PDB file of C-alpha atoms in Angstrom:
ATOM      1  CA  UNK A   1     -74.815-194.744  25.023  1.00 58.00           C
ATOM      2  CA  UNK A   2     -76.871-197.079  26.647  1.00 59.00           C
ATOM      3  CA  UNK A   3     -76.527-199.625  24.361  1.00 63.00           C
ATOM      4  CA  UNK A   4     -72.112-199.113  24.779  1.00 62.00           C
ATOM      5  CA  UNK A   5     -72.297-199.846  28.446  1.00 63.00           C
ATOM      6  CA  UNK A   6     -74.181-203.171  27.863  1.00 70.00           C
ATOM      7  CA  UNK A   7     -71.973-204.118  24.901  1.00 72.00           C
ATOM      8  CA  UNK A   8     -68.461-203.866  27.469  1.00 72.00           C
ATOM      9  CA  UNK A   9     -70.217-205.320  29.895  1.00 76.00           C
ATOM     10  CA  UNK A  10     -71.168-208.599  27.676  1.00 78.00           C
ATOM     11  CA  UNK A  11     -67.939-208.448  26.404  1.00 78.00           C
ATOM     12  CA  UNK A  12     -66.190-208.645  30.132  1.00 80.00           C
ATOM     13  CA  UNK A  13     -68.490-211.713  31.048  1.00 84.00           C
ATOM     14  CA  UNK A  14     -67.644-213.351  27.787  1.00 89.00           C
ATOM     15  CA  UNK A  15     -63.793-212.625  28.492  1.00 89.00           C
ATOM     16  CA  UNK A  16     -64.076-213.896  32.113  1.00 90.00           C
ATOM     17  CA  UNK A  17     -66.532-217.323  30.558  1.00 92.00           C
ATOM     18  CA  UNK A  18     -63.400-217.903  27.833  1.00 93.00           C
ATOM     19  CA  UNK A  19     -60.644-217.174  30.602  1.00 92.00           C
ATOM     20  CA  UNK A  20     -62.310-219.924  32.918  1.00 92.00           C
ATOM     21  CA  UNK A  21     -62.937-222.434  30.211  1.00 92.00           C
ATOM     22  CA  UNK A  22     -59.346-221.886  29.288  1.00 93.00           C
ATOM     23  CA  UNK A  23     -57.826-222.404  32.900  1.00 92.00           C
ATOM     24  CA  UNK A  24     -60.040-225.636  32.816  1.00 91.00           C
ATOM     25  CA  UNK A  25     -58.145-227.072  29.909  1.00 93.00           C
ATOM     26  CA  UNK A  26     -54.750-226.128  32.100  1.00 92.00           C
ATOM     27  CA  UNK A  27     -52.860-229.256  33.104  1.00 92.00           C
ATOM     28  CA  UNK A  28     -51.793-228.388  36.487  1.00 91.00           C
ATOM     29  CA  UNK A  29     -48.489-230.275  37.808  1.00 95.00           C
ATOM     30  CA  UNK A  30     -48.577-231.949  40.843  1.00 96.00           C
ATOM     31  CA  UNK A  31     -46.899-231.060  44.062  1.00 97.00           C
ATOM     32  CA  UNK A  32     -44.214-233.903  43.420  1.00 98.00           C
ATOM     33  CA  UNK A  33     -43.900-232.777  39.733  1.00 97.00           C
ATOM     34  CA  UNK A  34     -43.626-229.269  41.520  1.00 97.00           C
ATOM     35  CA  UNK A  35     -40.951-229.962  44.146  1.00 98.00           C
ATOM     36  CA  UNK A  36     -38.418-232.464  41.657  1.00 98.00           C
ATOM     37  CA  UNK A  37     -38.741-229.211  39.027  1.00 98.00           C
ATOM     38  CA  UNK A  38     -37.368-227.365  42.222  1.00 98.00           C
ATOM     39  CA  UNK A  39     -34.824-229.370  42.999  1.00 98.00           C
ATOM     40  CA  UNK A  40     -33.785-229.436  39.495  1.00 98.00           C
ATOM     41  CA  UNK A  41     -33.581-226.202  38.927  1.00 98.00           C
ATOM     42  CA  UNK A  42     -31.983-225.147  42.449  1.00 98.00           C
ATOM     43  CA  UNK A  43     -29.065-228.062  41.911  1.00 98.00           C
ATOM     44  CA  UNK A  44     -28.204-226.347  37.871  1.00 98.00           C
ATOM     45  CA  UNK A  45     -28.254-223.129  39.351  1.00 98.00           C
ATOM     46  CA  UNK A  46     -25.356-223.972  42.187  1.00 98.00           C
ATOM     47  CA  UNK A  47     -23.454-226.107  40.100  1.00 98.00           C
ATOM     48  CA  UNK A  48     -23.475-223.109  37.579  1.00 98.00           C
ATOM     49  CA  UNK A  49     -22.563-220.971  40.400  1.00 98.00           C
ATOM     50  CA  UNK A  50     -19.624-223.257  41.212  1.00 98.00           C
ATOM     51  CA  UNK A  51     -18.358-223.740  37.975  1.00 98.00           C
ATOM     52  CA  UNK A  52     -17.774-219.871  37.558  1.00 98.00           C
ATOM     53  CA  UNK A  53     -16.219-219.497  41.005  1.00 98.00           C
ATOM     54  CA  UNK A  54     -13.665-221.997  40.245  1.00 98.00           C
ATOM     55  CA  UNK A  55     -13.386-220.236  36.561  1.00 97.00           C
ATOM     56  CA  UNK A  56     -12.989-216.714  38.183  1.00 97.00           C
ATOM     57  CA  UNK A  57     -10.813-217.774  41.200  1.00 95.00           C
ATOM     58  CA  UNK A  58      -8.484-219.560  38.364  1.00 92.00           C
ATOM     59  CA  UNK A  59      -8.726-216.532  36.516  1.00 91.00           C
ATOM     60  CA  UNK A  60      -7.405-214.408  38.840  1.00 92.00           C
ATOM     61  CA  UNK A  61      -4.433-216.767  39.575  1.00 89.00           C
ATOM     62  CA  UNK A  62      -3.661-216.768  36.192  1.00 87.00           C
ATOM     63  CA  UNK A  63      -3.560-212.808  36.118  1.00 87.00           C
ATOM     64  CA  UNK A  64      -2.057-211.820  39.125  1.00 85.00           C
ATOM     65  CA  UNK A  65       0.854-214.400  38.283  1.00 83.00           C
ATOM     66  CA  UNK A  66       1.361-212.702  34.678  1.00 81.00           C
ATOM     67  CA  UNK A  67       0.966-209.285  36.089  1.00 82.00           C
ATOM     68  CA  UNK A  68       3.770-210.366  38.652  1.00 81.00           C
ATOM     69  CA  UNK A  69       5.884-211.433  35.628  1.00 83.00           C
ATOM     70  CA  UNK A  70       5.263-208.866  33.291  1.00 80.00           C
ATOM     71  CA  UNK A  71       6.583-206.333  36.757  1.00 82.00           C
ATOM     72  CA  UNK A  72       9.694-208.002  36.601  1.00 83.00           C
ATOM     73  CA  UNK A  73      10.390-208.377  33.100  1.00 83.00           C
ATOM     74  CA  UNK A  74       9.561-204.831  33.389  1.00 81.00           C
ATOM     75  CA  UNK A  75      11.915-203.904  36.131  1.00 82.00           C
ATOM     76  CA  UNK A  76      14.786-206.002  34.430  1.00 79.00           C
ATOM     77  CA  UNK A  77      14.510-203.820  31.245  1.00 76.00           C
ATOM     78  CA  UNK A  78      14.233-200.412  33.220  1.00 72.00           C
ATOM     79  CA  UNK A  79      17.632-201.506  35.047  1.00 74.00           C
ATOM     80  CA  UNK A  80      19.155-202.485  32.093  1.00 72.00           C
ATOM     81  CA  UNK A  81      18.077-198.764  30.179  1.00 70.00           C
ATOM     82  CA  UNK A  82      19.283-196.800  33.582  1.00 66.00           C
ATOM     83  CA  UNK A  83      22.260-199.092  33.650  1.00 64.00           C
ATOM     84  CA  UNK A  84      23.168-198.120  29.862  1.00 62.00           C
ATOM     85  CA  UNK A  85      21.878-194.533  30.371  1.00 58.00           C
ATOM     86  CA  UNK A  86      24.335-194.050  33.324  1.00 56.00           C
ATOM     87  CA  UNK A  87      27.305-195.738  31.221  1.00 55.00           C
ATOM     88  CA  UNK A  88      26.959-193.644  28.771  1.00 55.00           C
ATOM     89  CA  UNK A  89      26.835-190.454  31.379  1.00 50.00           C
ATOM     90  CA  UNK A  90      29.944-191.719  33.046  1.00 49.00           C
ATOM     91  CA  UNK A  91      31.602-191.980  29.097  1.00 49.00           C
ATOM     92  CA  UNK A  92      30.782-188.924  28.090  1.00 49.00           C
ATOM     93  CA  UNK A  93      31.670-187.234  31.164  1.00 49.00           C
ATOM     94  CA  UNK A  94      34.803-188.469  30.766  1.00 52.00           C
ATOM     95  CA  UNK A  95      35.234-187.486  27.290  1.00 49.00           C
ATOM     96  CA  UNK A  96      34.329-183.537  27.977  1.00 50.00           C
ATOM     97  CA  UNK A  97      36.587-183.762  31.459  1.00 51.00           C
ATOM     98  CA  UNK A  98      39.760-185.098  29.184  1.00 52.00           C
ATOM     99  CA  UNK A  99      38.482-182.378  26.481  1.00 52.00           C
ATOM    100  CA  UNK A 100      38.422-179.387  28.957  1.00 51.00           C
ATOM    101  CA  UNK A 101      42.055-180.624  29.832  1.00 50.00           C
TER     102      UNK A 101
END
């Protein structure tokens, strides 16, 4: 049991020994590298940002203006049914008032 406890413990300070040596061989950017990365990736993300606004705001132009359109083509037809509906109320009205004659 003994023996366990002083193989993990061996085995953590040869973990920590490799994880040192390995943050050694890191090449660390500088602070200028650091802040033009930044900057970089700040101005992509707001263009990007931009370019979908302007996408979705076009869009929604687009939409609103069809679904305006398709309303009155629409409306147009459900005149022109009511308007032919009627019509043909009015006809046959006539025809079963001249009938009952």
């Amino acid at each position: 049991m003994a023996k366990e406890v002083n193989n993990k413990k061996e085995n953590n300070r040869h973990f920590l020994k490799d994880f040192k040596a390995e943050l050694r061989k890191v090449i660390w950017p500088t602070p200028k590298q650091v802040a033009n990365n930044t900057t970089a990736v700040i101005t992509i993300v707001l263009i990007t940002a931009i370019i979908v606004f302007v996408l979705d705001v076009a869009f929604e132009k687009l939409n609103t203006h069809g679904i305006d359109r398709l309303k009155t083509i629409v409306s147009k037809e459900d005149n022109s049914i009511s308007n032919t509906v009627n019509g043909n109320t009015i006809e046959n009205n006539q025809v079963n008032s001249n009938t009952v004659q």
